[in-house]
mmCIF file of C-alpha atoms and ligand atoms in Angstrom:
data_model
loop_
_atom_site.group_PDB
_atom_site.id
_atom_site.type_symbol
_atom_site.label_atom_id
_atom_site.label_comp_id
_atom_site.label_asym_id
_atom_site.label_seq_id
_atom_site.Cartn_x
_atom_site.Cartn_y
_atom_site.Cartn_z
ATOM 1 C CA UNK H 1 8.382 114.875 -64.805
ATOM 2 C CA UNK H 2 8.268 111.384 -66.239
ATOM 3 C CA UNK H 3 8.722 110.214 -69.818
ATOM 4 C CA UNK H 4 7.456 106.872 -71.077
ATOM 5 C CA UNK H 5 9.976 104.051 -71.383
ATOM 6 C CA UNK H 6 9.419 104.322 -75.149
ATOM 7 C CA UNK H 7 10.454 107.955 -75.218
ATOM 8 C CA UNK H 8 13.436 107.300 -72.978
ATOM 9 C CA UNK H 9 14.690 104.514 -75.254
ATOM 10 C CA UNK H 10 14.693 106.826 -78.280
ATOM 11 C CA UNK H 11 17.882 108.445 -79.697
ATOM 12 C CA UNK H 12 17.556 111.677 -81.642
ATOM 13 C CA UNK H 13 18.652 111.525 -85.291
ATOM 14 C CA UNK H 14 22.414 112.291 -85.325
ATOM 15 C CA UNK H 15 22.229 113.596 -88.891
ATOM 16 C CA UNK H 16 19.605 116.128 -87.859
ATOM 17 C CA UNK H 17 21.706 117.048 -84.778
ATOM 18 C CA UNK H 18 24.862 117.853 -86.816
ATOM 19 C CA UNK H 19 22.778 119.689 -89.376
ATOM 20 C CA UNK H 20 21.234 121.780 -86.585
ATOM 21 C CA UNK H 21 24.677 122.574 -85.081
ATOM 22 C CA UNK H 22 26.042 123.580 -88.522
ATOM 23 C CA UNK H 23 23.023 125.816 -89.099
ATOM 24 C CA UNK H 24 23.457 127.387 -85.652
ATOM 25 C CA UNK H 25 27.118 128.178 -86.457
ATOM 26 C CA UNK H 26 25.990 129.678 -89.783
ATOM 27 C CA UNK H 27 23.455 131.845 -87.928
ATOM 28 C CA UNK H 28 26.311 133.056 -85.709
ATOM 29 C CA UNK H 29 28.074 134.279 -88.844
ATOM 30 C CA UNK H 30 30.551 131.377 -89.164
ATOM 31 C CA UNK H 31 31.160 130.215 -92.750
ATOM 32 C CA UNK H 32 30.306 126.518 -92.338
ATOM 33 C CA UNK H 33 30.454 124.058 -95.225
ATOM 34 C CA UNK H 34 27.699 121.565 -94.512
ATOM 35 C CA UNK H 35 28.263 118.019 -95.794
ATOM 36 C CA UNK H 36 25.781 116.557 -93.335
ATOM 37 C CA UNK H 37 22.540 117.188 -95.181
ATOM 38 C CA UNK H 38 20.524 114.357 -96.678
ATOM 39 C CA UNK H 39 18.633 116.437 -99.194
ATOM 40 C CA UNK H 40 19.291 117.518 -102.775
ATOM 41 C CA UNK H 41 20.534 121.115 -102.983
ATOM 42 C CA UNK H 42 18.490 121.547 -106.191
ATOM 43 C CA UNK H 43 15.195 123.373 -106.155
ATOM 44 C CA UNK H 44 11.962 121.441 -106.757
ATOM 45 C CA UNK H 45 11.439 121.519 -110.575
ATOM 46 C CA UNK H 46 9.224 124.394 -111.763
ATOM 47 C CA UNK H 47 6.399 122.296 -113.237
ATOM 48 C CA UNK H 48 6.015 120.488 -109.894
ATOM 49 C CA UNK H 49 5.945 123.750 -107.937
ATOM 50 C CA UNK H 50 3.314 125.094 -110.336
ATOM 51 C CA UNK H 51 1.147 122.013 -109.745
ATOM 52 C CA UNK H 52 1.336 122.705 -105.994
ATOM 53 C CA UNK H 53 0.340 126.350 -106.484
ATOM 54 C CA UNK H 54 -2.499 125.375 -108.805
ATOM 55 C CA UNK H 55 -3.752 122.895 -106.200
ATOM 56 C CA UNK H 56 -4.156 125.789 -103.782
ATOM 57 C CA UNK H 57 -5.858 128.146 -106.232
ATOM 58 C CA UNK H 58 -8.177 125.377 -107.437
ATOM 59 C CA UNK H 59 -9.209 124.604 -103.870
ATOM 60 C CA UNK H 60 -7.585 121.201 -103.374
ATOM 61 C CA UNK H 61 -7.087 122.146 -99.763
ATOM 62 C CA UNK H 62 -9.264 119.662 -97.914
ATOM 63 C CA UNK H 63 -8.817 116.236 -96.311
ATOM 64 C CA UNK H 64 -8.086 113.439 -98.754
ATOM 65 C CA UNK H 65 -8.632 109.711 -98.113
ATOM 66 C CA UNK H 66 -6.215 108.504 -95.397
ATOM 67 C CA UNK H 67 -4.266 106.426 -97.938
ATOM 68 C CA UNK H 68 -4.005 109.335 -100.406
ATOM 69 C CA UNK H 69 -6.067 110.389 -103.412
ATOM 70 C CA UNK H 70 -7.144 107.756 -105.902
ATOM 71 C CA UNK H 71 -5.560 109.676 -108.810
ATOM 72 C CA UNK H 72 -2.160 109.710 -107.065
ATOM 73 C CA UNK H 73 -2.386 106.049 -106.064
ATOM 74 C CA UNK H 74 -3.218 105.185 -109.694
ATOM 75 C CA UNK H 75 -0.186 107.166 -110.872
ATOM 76 C CA UNK H 76 1.993 105.304 -108.339
ATOM 77 C CA UNK H 77 0.660 101.980 -109.686
ATOM 78 C CA UNK H 78 1.643 103.072 -113.208
ATOM 79 C CA UNK H 79 5.106 104.093 -111.987
ATOM 80 C CA UNK H 80 5.646 100.774 -110.197
ATOM 81 C CA UNK H 81 4.537 98.868 -113.307
ATOM 82 C CA UNK H 82 6.663 100.863 -115.771
ATOM 83 C CA UNK H 83 9.821 101.373 -113.678
ATOM 84 C CA UNK H 84 9.861 98.320 -111.451
ATOM 85 C CA UNK H 85 7.803 95.648 -113.222
ATOM 86 C CA UNK H 86 5.411 95.479 -110.237
ATOM 87 C CA UNK H 87 1.689 95.098 -110.646
ATOM 88 C CA UNK H 88 -0.337 96.707 -107.828
ATOM 89 C CA UNK H 89 -3.874 97.999 -107.468
ATOM 90 C CA UNK H 90 -4.612 101.427 -105.939
ATOM 91 C CA UNK H 91 -5.947 99.808 -102.741
ATOM 92 C CA UNK H 92 -2.470 98.344 -102.223
ATOM 93 C CA UNK H 93 -0.830 101.782 -102.120
ATOM 94 C CA UNK H 94 -0.588 104.045 -99.075
ATOM 95 C CA UNK H 95 0.703 107.603 -99.515
ATOM 96 C CA UNK H 96 2.366 109.086 -96.416
ATOM 97 C CA UNK H 97 4.107 112.141 -95.000
ATOM 98 C CA UNK H 98 7.428 111.092 -96.479
ATOM 99 C CA UNK H 99 8.882 107.612 -96.842
ATOM 100 C CA UNK H 100 9.849 107.926 -93.195
ATOM 101 C CA UNK H 101 6.210 107.578 -92.186
ATOM 102 C CA UNK H 102 5.722 104.703 -94.650
ATOM 103 C CA UNK H 103 8.567 102.752 -93.025
ATOM 104 C CA UNK H 104 7.300 103.504 -89.541
ATOM 105 C CA UNK H 105 3.779 102.423 -90.555
ATOM 106 C CA UNK H 106 5.200 99.189 -91.931
ATOM 107 C CA UNK H 107 6.949 98.259 -88.685
ATOM 108 C CA UNK H 108 3.891 99.301 -86.666
ATOM 109 C CA UNK H 109 1.616 96.900 -88.526
ATOM 110 C CA UNK H 110 4.148 94.062 -88.808
ATOM 111 C CA UNK H 111 5.728 93.780 -85.392
ATOM 112 C CA UNK H 112 4.629 92.355 -82.093
ATOM 113 C CA UNK H 113 6.748 92.982 -78.985
ATOM 114 C CA UNK H 114 10.061 91.158 -79.303
ATOM 115 C CA UNK H 115 9.813 90.498 -83.049
ATOM 116 C CA UNK H 116 13.232 90.843 -84.663
ATOM 117 C CA UNK H 117 14.091 92.801 -87.790
ATOM 118 C CA UNK H 118 17.306 92.180 -89.694
ATOM 119 C CA UNK H 119 18.988 95.460 -90.657
ATOM 120 C CA UNK H 120 22.135 95.806 -92.708
ATOM 121 C CA UNK H 121 24.765 97.951 -90.973
ATOM 122 C CA UNK H 122 25.904 100.595 -91.859
ATOM 123 C CA UNK H 123 22.223 101.557 -91.819
ATOM 124 C CA UNK H 124 20.134 104.669 -92.237
ATOM 125 C CA UNK H 125 19.908 106.040 -88.696
ATOM 126 C CA UNK H 126 16.132 105.813 -88.364
ATOM 127 C CA UNK H 127 15.581 102.081 -89.041
ATOM 128 C CA UNK H 128 16.634 100.714 -85.637
ATOM 129 C CA UNK H 129 14.832 103.507 -83.820
ATOM 130 C CA UNK H 130 11.610 102.909 -85.738
ATOM 131 C CA UNK H 131 11.800 99.168 -85.124
ATOM 132 C CA UNK H 132 12.218 99.856 -81.383
ATOM 133 C CA UNK H 133 9.338 102.358 -81.336
ATOM 134 C CA UNK H 134 7.140 99.670 -82.874
ATOM 135 C CA UNK H 135 8.135 97.265 -80.079
ATOM 136 C CA UNK H 136 10.553 95.244 -82.213
ATOM 137 C CA UNK H 137 14.213 94.365 -81.810
ATOM 138 C CA UNK H 138 16.694 95.532 -84.470
ATOM 139 C CA UNK H 139 19.299 92.899 -85.346
ATOM 140 C CA UNK H 140 22.257 94.362 -87.233
ATOM 141 C CA UNK H 141 24.145 92.449 -89.892
ATOM 142 C CA UNK H 142 27.501 94.194 -89.956
ATOM 143 C CA UNK H 143 29.040 94.727 -93.363
ATOM 144 C CA UNK H 144 32.208 96.419 -94.561
ATOM 145 C CA UNK H 145 34.259 96.910 -97.720
ATOM 146 C CA UNK H 146 34.829 93.134 -98.047
ATOM 147 C CA UNK H 147 31.260 92.633 -99.308
ATOM 148 C CA UNK H 148 30.943 96.181 -100.711
ATOM 149 C CA UNK H 149 28.762 97.052 -97.691
ATOM 150 C CA UNK H 150 26.117 94.499 -98.675
ATOM 151 C CA UNK H 151 24.722 91.632 -96.621
ATOM 152 C CA UNK H 152 24.592 88.260 -98.296
ATOM 153 C CA UNK H 153 21.839 85.706 -97.826
ATOM 154 C CA UNK H 154 24.308 83.624 -95.756
ATOM 155 C CA UNK H 155 25.045 86.557 -93.443
ATOM 156 C CA UNK H 156 21.317 87.050 -92.902
ATOM 157 C CA UNK H 157 20.764 83.346 -92.345
ATOM 158 C CA UNK H 158 23.327 83.349 -89.540
ATOM 159 C CA UNK H 159 21.214 85.927 -87.670
ATOM 160 C CA UNK H 160 17.821 84.229 -88.022
ATOM 161 C CA UNK H 161 15.986 83.134 -84.876
ATOM 162 C CA UNK H 162 12.423 81.928 -84.309
ATOM 163 C CA UNK H 163 11.585 85.597 -83.567
ATOM 164 C CA UNK H 164 12.829 86.969 -86.900
ATOM 165 C CA UNK H 165 9.897 88.658 -88.610
ATOM 166 C CA UNK H 166 11.367 90.905 -91.286
ATOM 167 C CA UNK H 167 14.410 91.958 -93.280
ATOM 168 C CA UNK H 168 14.968 95.626 -93.862
ATOM 169 C CA UNK H 169 16.625 96.211 -97.208
ATOM 170 C CA UNK H 170 17.897 99.545 -98.500
ATOM 171 C CA UNK H 171 19.262 99.671 -102.036
ATOM 172 C CA UNK H 172 20.738 102.079 -103.057
ATOM 173 C CA UNK H 173 21.898 102.510 -99.495
ATOM 174 C CA UNK H 174 22.201 105.520 -97.282
ATOM 175 C CA UNK H 175 24.984 105.918 -96.061
ATOM 176 C CA UNK H 176 27.198 103.657 -98.215
ATOM 177 C CA UNK H 177 25.703 104.029 -101.705
ATOM 178 C CA UNK H 178 25.759 100.225 -102.092
ATOM 179 C CA UNK H 179 23.459 98.827 -104.792
ATOM 180 C CA UNK H 180 22.418 95.162 -104.710
ATOM 181 C CA UNK H 181 22.675 93.172 -107.934
ATOM 182 C CA UNK H 182 19.876 90.962 -109.291
ATOM 183 C CA UNK H 183 21.740 87.855 -108.171
ATOM 184 C CA UNK H 184 22.250 89.114 -104.625
ATOM 185 C CA UNK H 185 18.611 90.144 -104.364
ATOM 186 C CA UNK H 186 17.368 86.856 -105.721
ATOM 187 C CA UNK H 187 19.259 84.947 -103.022
ATOM 188 C CA UNK H 188 17.793 87.191 -100.301
ATOM 189 C CA UNK H 189 14.320 86.837 -101.816
ATOM 190 C CA UNK H 190 14.641 83.052 -101.746
ATOM 191 C CA UNK H 191 15.725 83.147 -98.102
ATOM 192 C CA UNK H 192 12.752 85.372 -97.204
ATOM 193 C CA UNK H 193 10.354 82.987 -98.940
ATOM 194 C CA UNK H 194 11.945 79.878 -97.383
ATOM 195 C CA UNK H 195 11.698 81.354 -93.871
ATOM 196 C CA UNK H 196 8.421 83.211 -94.428
ATOM 197 C CA UNK H 197 9.908 86.635 -93.652
ATOM 198 C CA UNK H 198 8.623 90.031 -94.733
ATOM 199 C CA UNK H 199 10.991 92.323 -96.640
ATOM 200 C CA UNK H 200 10.686 96.065 -96.080
ATOM 201 C CA UNK H 201 12.455 97.375 -99.197
ATOM 202 C CA UNK H 202 13.384 101.055 -99.013
ATOM 203 C CA UNK H 203 14.010 102.151 -102.614
ATOM 204 C CA UNK H 204 14.214 105.901 -101.966
ATOM 205 C CA UNK H 205 17.400 106.412 -103.975
ATOM 206 C CA UNK H 206 16.470 104.221 -106.956
ATOM 207 C CA UNK H 207 16.875 107.066 -109.473
ATOM 208 C CA UNK H 208 20.351 108.092 -108.312
ATOM 209 C CA UNK H 209 22.630 105.448 -109.807
ATOM 210 C CA UNK H 210 26.188 105.636 -111.183
ATOM 211 C CA UNK H 211 28.787 103.530 -113.011
ATOM 212 C CA UNK H 212 26.087 101.624 -114.910
ATOM 213 C CA UNK H 213 24.446 100.234 -111.751
ATOM 214 C CA UNK H 214 20.872 99.054 -112.168
ATOM 215 C CA UNK H 215 18.050 99.230 -109.645
ATOM 216 C CA UNK H 216 15.940 96.118 -109.226
ATOM 217 C CA UNK H 217 12.972 95.791 -106.891
ATOM 218 C CA UNK H 218 13.192 92.654 -104.776
ATOM 219 C CA UNK H 219 9.424 92.212 -105.092
ATOM 220 C CA UNK H 220 9.867 91.640 -108.839
ATOM 221 C CA UNK H 221 11.326 88.130 -108.382
ATOM 222 C CA UNK H 222 7.924 86.445 -108.419
ATOM 223 C CA UNK H 223 4.575 86.231 -106.599
ATOM 224 C CA UNK H 224 5.955 84.504 -103.480
ATOM 225 C CA UNK H 225 8.397 87.308 -102.639
ATOM 226 C CA UNK H 226 6.013 90.035 -103.840
ATOM 227 C CA UNK H 227 3.453 88.783 -101.321
ATOM 228 C CA UNK H 228 6.022 89.218 -98.570
ATOM 229 C CA UNK H 229 7.411 92.618 -99.587
ATOM 230 C CA UNK H 230 6.497 96.148 -98.591
ATOM 231 C CA UNK H 231 8.159 98.378 -101.198
ATOM 232 C CA UNK H 232 8.798 101.926 -99.996
ATOM 233 C CA UNK H 233 9.628 104.924 -102.158
ATOM 234 C CA UNK H 234 9.009 108.673 -102.271
ATOM 235 C CA UNK H 235 9.504 112.018 -103.914
ATOM 236 C CA UNK H 236 12.128 113.581 -101.618
ATOM 237 C CA UNK H 237 15.354 112.502 -103.265
ATOM 238 C CA UNK H 238 14.441 111.906 -106.930
ATOM 239 C CA UNK H 239 12.446 115.116 -107.375
ATOM 240 C CA UNK H 240 14.156 117.397 -104.811
ATOM 241 C CA UNK H 241 10.914 117.493 -102.805
ATOM 242 C CA UNK H 242 12.076 116.893 -99.220
ATOM 243 C CA UNK H 243 9.878 119.630 -97.729
ATOM 244 C CA UNK H 244 6.703 118.457 -99.479
ATOM 245 C CA UNK H 245 6.735 115.265 -97.365
ATOM 246 C CA UNK H 246 5.588 112.736 -99.945
ATOM 247 C CA UNK H 247 6.350 109.027 -99.619
ATOM 248 C CA UNK H 248 4.435 105.851 -100.352
ATOM 249 C CA UNK H 249 4.487 102.116 -100.086
ATOM 250 C CA UNK H 250 3.046 99.178 -101.999
ATOM 251 C CA UNK H 251 2.146 95.858 -100.421
ATOM 252 C CA UNK H 252 -0.467 93.144 -100.068
ATOM 253 C CA UNK H 253 -3.918 94.633 -99.411
ATOM 254 C CA UNK H 254 -4.004 93.345 -95.832
ATOM 255 C CA UNK H 255 -0.886 95.363 -94.900
ATOM 256 C CA UNK H 256 -1.945 98.384 -96.958
ATOM 257 C CA UNK H 257 -5.345 98.475 -95.255
ATOM 258 C CA UNK H 258 -3.753 98.253 -91.802
ATOM 259 C CA UNK H 259 -1.318 101.059 -92.639
ATOM 260 C CA UNK H 260 -4.127 103.240 -94.025
ATOM 261 C CA UNK H 261 -6.178 102.586 -90.863
ATOM 262 C CA UNK H 262 -3.164 103.528 -88.741
ATOM 263 C CA UNK H 263 -2.813 106.795 -90.656
ATOM 264 C CA UNK H 264 -6.532 107.450 -90.376
ATOM 265 C CA UNK H 265 -6.255 107.338 -86.577
ATOM 266 C CA UNK H 266 -2.972 109.238 -86.243
ATOM 267 C CA UNK H 267 -2.054 111.698 -89.000
ATOM 268 C CA UNK H 268 -4.945 111.336 -91.515
ATOM 269 C CA UNK H 269 -3.979 111.555 -95.190
ATOM 270 C CA UNK H 270 -0.892 113.555 -96.195
ATOM 271 C CA UNK H 271 -1.132 117.123 -97.521
ATOM 272 C CA UNK H 272 -3.645 117.495 -100.361
ATOM 273 C CA UNK H 273 -1.420 120.130 -101.982
ATOM 274 C CA UNK H 274 1.695 117.958 -101.882
ATOM 275 C CA UNK H 275 -0.287 115.096 -103.391
ATOM 276 C CA UNK H 276 -1.133 117.226 -106.432
ATOM 277 C CA UNK H 277 2.545 118.146 -106.760
ATOM 278 C CA UNK H 278 3.568 114.480 -106.426
ATOM 279 C CA UNK H 279 1.096 113.555 -109.174
ATOM 280 C CA UNK H 280 2.800 116.040 -111.478
ATOM 281 C CA UNK H 281 6.238 114.746 -110.443
ATOM 282 C CA UNK H 282 5.302 111.206 -111.451
ATOM 283 C CA UNK H 283 3.344 111.988 -114.614
ATOM 284 C CA UNK H 284 5.215 115.062 -115.945
ATOM 285 C CA UNK H 285 8.637 115.241 -117.585
ATOM 286 C CA UNK H 286 11.345 113.153 -115.924
ATOM 287 C CA UNK H 287 14.164 115.210 -117.462
ATOM 288 C CA UNK H 288 15.177 117.013 -114.223
ATOM 289 C CA UNK H 289 16.102 113.665 -112.644
ATOM 290 C CA UNK H 290 18.785 112.909 -115.196
ATOM 291 C CA UNK H 291 20.155 116.460 -114.962
ATOM 292 C CA UNK H 292 20.496 116.108 -111.181
ATOM 293 C CA UNK H 293 21.964 112.639 -111.502
ATOM 294 C CA UNK H 294 24.642 113.822 -113.942
ATOM 295 C CA UNK H 295 25.665 116.607 -111.576
ATOM 296 C CA UNK H 296 25.688 114.276 -108.559
ATOM 297 C CA UNK H 297 27.937 111.880 -110.468
ATOM 298 C CA UNK H 298 30.428 114.643 -111.277
ATOM 299 C CA UNK H 299 30.598 115.599 -107.599
ATOM 300 C CA UNK H 300 30.814 111.976 -106.460
ATOM 301 C CA UNK H 301 33.889 111.331 -108.585
ATOM 302 C CA UNK H 302 35.594 114.547 -107.542
ATOM 303 C CA UNK H 303 34.886 114.073 -103.841
ATOM 304 C CA UNK H 304 35.972 110.442 -103.857
ATOM 305 C CA UNK H 305 39.310 111.316 -105.399
ATOM 306 C CA UNK H 306 39.888 114.186 -102.983
ATOM 307 C CA UNK H 307 38.892 112.152 -99.899
ATOM 308 C CA UNK H 308 41.368 109.437 -100.837
ATOM 309 C CA UNK H 309 44.158 112.060 -100.744
ATOM 310 C CA UNK H 310 43.398 113.122 -97.150
ATOM 311 C CA UNK H 311 45.738 111.505 -94.593
ATOM 312 C CA UNK H 312 43.990 108.635 -92.803
ATOM 313 C CA UNK H 313 40.903 108.601 -95.072
ATOM 314 C CA UNK H 314 40.032 105.768 -97.476
ATOM 315 C CA UNK H 315 37.092 105.260 -99.824
ATOM 316 C CA UNK H 316 37.853 101.711 -100.876
ATOM 317 C CA UNK H 317 34.517 100.936 -102.533
ATOM 318 C CA UNK H 318 33.013 103.450 -104.939
ATOM 319 C CA UNK H 319 29.372 104.101 -104.050
ATOM 320 C CA UNK H 320 27.057 103.210 -106.940
ATOM 321 C CA UNK H 321 24.012 105.122 -105.786
ATOM 322 C CA UNK H 322 22.476 107.853 -103.556
ATOM 323 C CA UNK H 323 24.528 111.019 -102.825
ATOM 324 C CA UNK H 324 26.882 110.069 -100.017
ATOM 325 C CA UNK H 325 30.500 109.049 -99.586
ATOM 326 C CA UNK H 326 31.400 106.985 -96.562
ATOM 327 C CA UNK H 327 35.179 107.091 -96.057
ATOM 328 C CA UNK H 328 36.835 104.766 -93.594
ATOM 329 C CA UNK H 329 38.781 107.041 -91.243
ATOM 330 C CA UNK H 330 40.346 104.368 -89.017
ATOM 331 C CA UNK H 331 43.696 105.665 -90.302
ATOM 332 C CA UNK H 332 43.233 108.916 -88.363
ATOM 333 C CA UNK H 333 42.681 107.260 -84.981
ATOM 334 C CA UNK H 334 45.554 108.047 -82.643
ATOM 335 C CA UNK H 335 46.501 111.221 -84.547
ATOM 336 C CA UNK H 336 46.684 114.569 -82.787
ATOM 337 C CA UNK H 337 45.033 117.504 -84.527
ATOM 338 C CA UNK H 338 45.582 120.993 -83.074
ATOM 339 C CA UNK H 339 46.385 119.568 -79.673
ATOM 340 C CA UNK H 340 43.437 117.196 -79.652
ATOM 341 C CA UNK H 341 43.875 113.450 -79.777
ATOM 342 C CA UNK H 342 41.548 111.639 -82.176
ATOM 343 C CA UNK H 343 40.329 108.448 -80.496
ATOM 344 C CA UNK H 344 37.108 107.921 -82.405
ATOM 345 C CA UNK H 345 35.496 109.046 -85.656
ATOM 346 C CA UNK H 346 33.106 111.039 -83.457
ATOM 347 C CA UNK H 347 36.138 113.012 -82.142
ATOM 348 C CA UNK H 348 37.259 113.543 -85.721
ATOM 349 C CA UNK H 349 33.828 114.812 -86.773
ATOM 350 C CA UNK H 350 33.854 117.258 -83.894
ATOM 351 C CA UNK H 351 37.375 118.544 -84.640
ATOM 352 C CA UNK H 352 36.460 118.963 -88.314
ATOM 353 C CA UNK H 353 33.386 120.988 -87.367
ATOM 354 C CA UNK H 354 35.127 123.136 -84.763
ATOM 355 C CA UNK H 355 38.526 123.626 -86.414
ATOM 356 C CA UNK H 356 37.694 123.511 -90.132
ATOM 357 C CA UNK H 357 34.064 124.632 -89.911
ATOM 358 C CA UNK H 358 32.879 121.679 -91.982
ATOM 359 C CA UNK H 359 29.862 119.576 -90.943
ATOM 360 C CA UNK H 360 30.107 115.804 -91.507
ATOM 361 C CA UNK H 361 28.216 112.994 -89.780
ATOM 362 C CA UNK H 362 30.120 110.440 -87.676
ATOM 363 C CA UNK H 363 29.433 106.829 -88.612
ATOM 364 C CA UNK H 364 28.483 105.791 -85.061
ATOM 365 C CA UNK H 365 24.833 106.746 -85.669
ATOM 366 C CA UNK H 366 24.868 104.476 -88.740
ATOM 367 C CA UNK H 367 26.257 101.533 -86.761
ATOM 368 C CA UNK H 368 29.729 102.004 -88.310
ATOM 369 C CA UNK H 369 32.031 103.752 -85.813
ATOM 370 C CA UNK H 370 35.159 103.978 -88.027
ATOM 371 C CA UNK H 371 33.532 106.049 -90.767
ATOM 372 C CA UNK H 372 32.293 109.543 -91.568
ATOM 373 C CA UNK H 373 29.420 110.324 -93.911
ATOM 374 C CA UNK H 374 29.838 113.082 -96.489
ATOM 375 C CA UNK H 375 26.844 114.216 -98.523
ATOM 376 C CA UNK H 376 27.652 115.660 -101.945
ATOM 377 C CA UNK H 377 24.253 117.284 -102.273
ATOM 378 C CA UNK H 378 26.100 120.597 -102.087
ATOM 379 C CA UNK H 379 27.363 122.922 -104.830
ATOM 380 C CA UNK H 380 30.750 122.033 -106.363
ATOM 381 C CA UNK H 381 32.469 125.222 -105.112
ATOM 382 C CA UNK H 382 31.407 124.402 -101.558
ATOM 383 C CA UNK H 383 32.623 120.827 -101.954
ATOM 384 C CA UNK H 384 36.022 122.087 -103.085
ATOM 385 C CA UNK H 385 36.182 124.589 -100.228
ATOM 386 C CA UNK H 386 35.161 122.052 -97.585
ATOM 387 C CA UNK H 387 37.641 119.436 -98.796
ATOM 388 C CA UNK H 388 40.448 122.016 -98.964
ATOM 389 C CA UNK H 389 39.792 122.857 -95.333
ATOM 390 C CA UNK H 390 39.713 119.249 -94.149
ATOM 391 C CA UNK H 391 42.814 118.325 -96.119
ATOM 392 C CA UNK H 392 44.734 121.317 -94.711
ATOM 393 C CA UNK H 393 43.628 120.397 -91.170
ATOM 394 C CA UNK H 394 44.592 116.732 -91.482
ATOM 395 C CA UNK H 395 47.939 117.610 -93.068
ATOM 396 C CA UNK H 396 48.753 119.355 -89.787
ATOM 397 C CA UNK H 397 47.989 116.177 -87.822
ATOM 398 C CA UNK H 398 50.719 114.264 -86.091
HETATM 399 C C1 PLP D 1 17.264 105.595 -96.920
HETATM 400 C C2 PLP D 1 16.242 106.620 -96.639
HETATM 401 N N1 PLP D 1 14.953 106.242 -96.557
HETATM 402 C C3 PLP D 1 13.976 107.115 -96.287
HETATM 403 C C4 PLP D 1 14.266 108.454 -96.089
HETATM 404 C C5 PLP D 1 13.109 109.375 -95.747
HETATM 405 O O1 PLP D 1 12.728 110.176 -96.771
HETATM 406 P P1 PLP D 1 11.414 111.075 -96.685
HETATM 407 O O2 PLP D 1 10.765 110.853 -95.379
HETATM 408 O O3 PLP D 1 11.883 112.477 -96.874
HETATM 409 O O4 PLP D 1 10.554 110.616 -97.814
HETATM 410 C C6 PLP D 1 15.576 108.899 -96.149
HETATM 411 C C7 PLP D 1 15.897 110.320 -95.889
HETATM 412 O O5 PLP D 1 16.984 110.696 -95.550
HETATM 413 C C8 PLP D 1 16.598 107.959 -96.436
HETATM 414 O O6 PLP D 1 17.877 108.332 -96.524
#
């Protein structure tokens, strides 16, 4: 049996793998605390669920246009205008099966074989894989605490080659929670314009901000950068709608048309039912977002303080967005925990899962081998329990 070179070059998502292992242990009756999940633990708000149910009873159960319904694309235009100061027409919007598909579509229509895409590391695990699937070459810009996990325009400039086609930007970031300031974004926008690069701006976590951080869309710095930006967003994180699979992007018509054509030949339009629910999410009350955000903030502060008390762990930069903490665990390397030597953060993740029954994601999949990712999209009691277990385990270490 032979797989294509494309399939062989692909790595499975490590976050999904840990999540699957944790769920398998749970199914075996083991009480696992799962910090690996990248989805809000809250239920989809009632009014959104009702809109989905109504869509079914009213018969909105047929194919929609490949780019999504006109009413939803109009609502997305209104959202982008009101929240982000971006003026788009419905034909510039493509609604997809989650933001994941939007990002994949973007690379598929942008890249020719060998085209390079700048990606800030630590990165969301899927960016490099999607770039490779589209025939491109991911080029990581490594960041750490010294620049608060953000790449500067100078760092990007140092990686440019004649093959550089795009910059992938993710603010607020998964896994670090870094949020770019207006000044930082403006410098990157200028660089993109000067070198005629496209920016794929993943703004999935824009609503989950802390410590007074502000979200700014890079496309809002003027017509030159807007022309070169594909802005990606979706319903999963802000509205606790991961399973509905609703994402979208906004771009110049030429890119939007190509992405809609790609969808028309591969997946067709996304679910008609989910589109009705997404319409309600965008046009109905926004109150549930701030309730979720307040709770996430409470957990973030608690978890950060507790992680900093665990031997060998350090959260040196407070995340300003999303729902993850990304402690540096280099201080644990060389320790022995229950007879097992910790040589890498991957070893540590495994020991924590097997000995403390807590699921965390090793940083290696995010291009940051000395870190672990903790999601705080889990109830407070479970956070306390999981951290108690890890702290007790690491206090035994020698
Ligand atoms: C940074 C980032 N972008 C995009 C996505 C994809 O979201 P979805 O496909 O559920 O819309 C995720 C999900 O984990 C993410 O963390």
